[in-house]
Amino acid sequence: MKFFYLSTNDNDQGFFEIHERECPHLPPLLQRDYIGLFNSAKEALKKAINFNPNASLCSICSQKLVKKRDSSANQIIEN
């Protein structure tokens, strides 16, 4: 499981980005809210949208978290 945070400042498109704890773009402590522990960025996004409909995934750290192909089962899985 990973720790996820929601930025309290919007980006250039007006969205509030969700970051994992290890993201190089994680905002400073006073500019983020803790969302919780989740197995995937997708789960964190579902929770964040409940209290901020303009939440979105960080384009940097979500690239690491999102999908990779399991060649043996030919399925898409999340890290």
XYZ file of C-alpha atoms in Angstrom:
79
model
C 0.000 0.000 0.000
C 1.074 3.561 -0.662
C 0.420 6.909 1.019
C -1.457 9.457 -1.116
C -1.895 13.214 -0.791
C -4.060 15.815 -2.518
C -2.580 19.201 -3.371
C -4.498 22.145 -1.907
C -3.347 24.342 -4.809
C -4.750 23.790 -8.278
C -2.550 23.276 -11.335
C -2.641 25.300 -14.581
C -5.742 23.395 -15.738
C -7.627 23.998 -12.476
C -7.186 20.462 -11.114
C -5.901 19.420 -7.702
C -3.316 16.690 -8.186
C -3.019 13.478 -6.215
C 0.547 12.442 -5.409
C 2.112 9.411 -3.783
C 4.504 10.057 -0.905
C 7.624 9.412 -3.031
C 6.630 11.755 -5.893
C 9.225 14.422 -6.735
C 6.319 16.874 -7.263
C 4.720 16.278 -3.850
C 3.742 19.731 -2.523
C 5.133 21.038 0.792
C 3.397 19.879 3.970
C 1.132 22.934 4.283
C 0.026 22.694 0.641
C -1.357 19.150 0.696
C -3.969 17.018 2.462
C -3.480 13.384 3.396
C -5.967 11.150 1.568
C -4.949 7.783 2.992
C -3.324 4.434 2.275
C -4.398 2.782 -0.975
C -3.378 -0.111 -3.181
C -3.541 2.060 -6.296
C -3.716 5.641 -7.505
C -7.123 4.822 -8.968
C -8.477 4.012 -5.478
C -7.038 7.265 -4.101
C -8.668 9.210 -6.942
C -12.081 7.675 -6.187
C -11.885 8.865 -2.572
C -10.484 12.312 -3.420
C -13.245 13.024 -5.945
C -15.814 12.586 -3.154
C -14.610 15.761 -1.445
C -12.976 17.541 -4.412
C -14.519 16.851 -7.840
C -11.543 18.583 -9.489
C -9.037 16.012 -8.217
C -6.785 14.358 -10.794
C -3.721 12.131 -10.844
C -0.248 13.639 -11.014
C 1.169 13.050 -14.480
C 4.595 12.238 -13.000
C 4.001 9.774 -10.178
C 0.912 8.183 -11.730
C 3.078 7.038 -14.663
C 4.954 4.791 -12.228
C 1.795 3.572 -10.525
C -0.528 2.997 -13.416
C -0.582 -0.020 -15.607
C 1.951 -2.460 -16.826
C 1.247 -5.558 -18.826
C 1.501 -9.011 -17.302
C 2.773 -10.959 -20.303
C 2.082 -14.409 -18.855
C -1.618 -13.756 -18.222
C -2.008 -11.068 -20.904
C -3.781 -8.838 -18.387
C -3.247 -5.255 -17.334
C -2.357 -4.940 -13.667
C -1.489 -2.055 -11.392
C 1.788 -1.720 -9.478
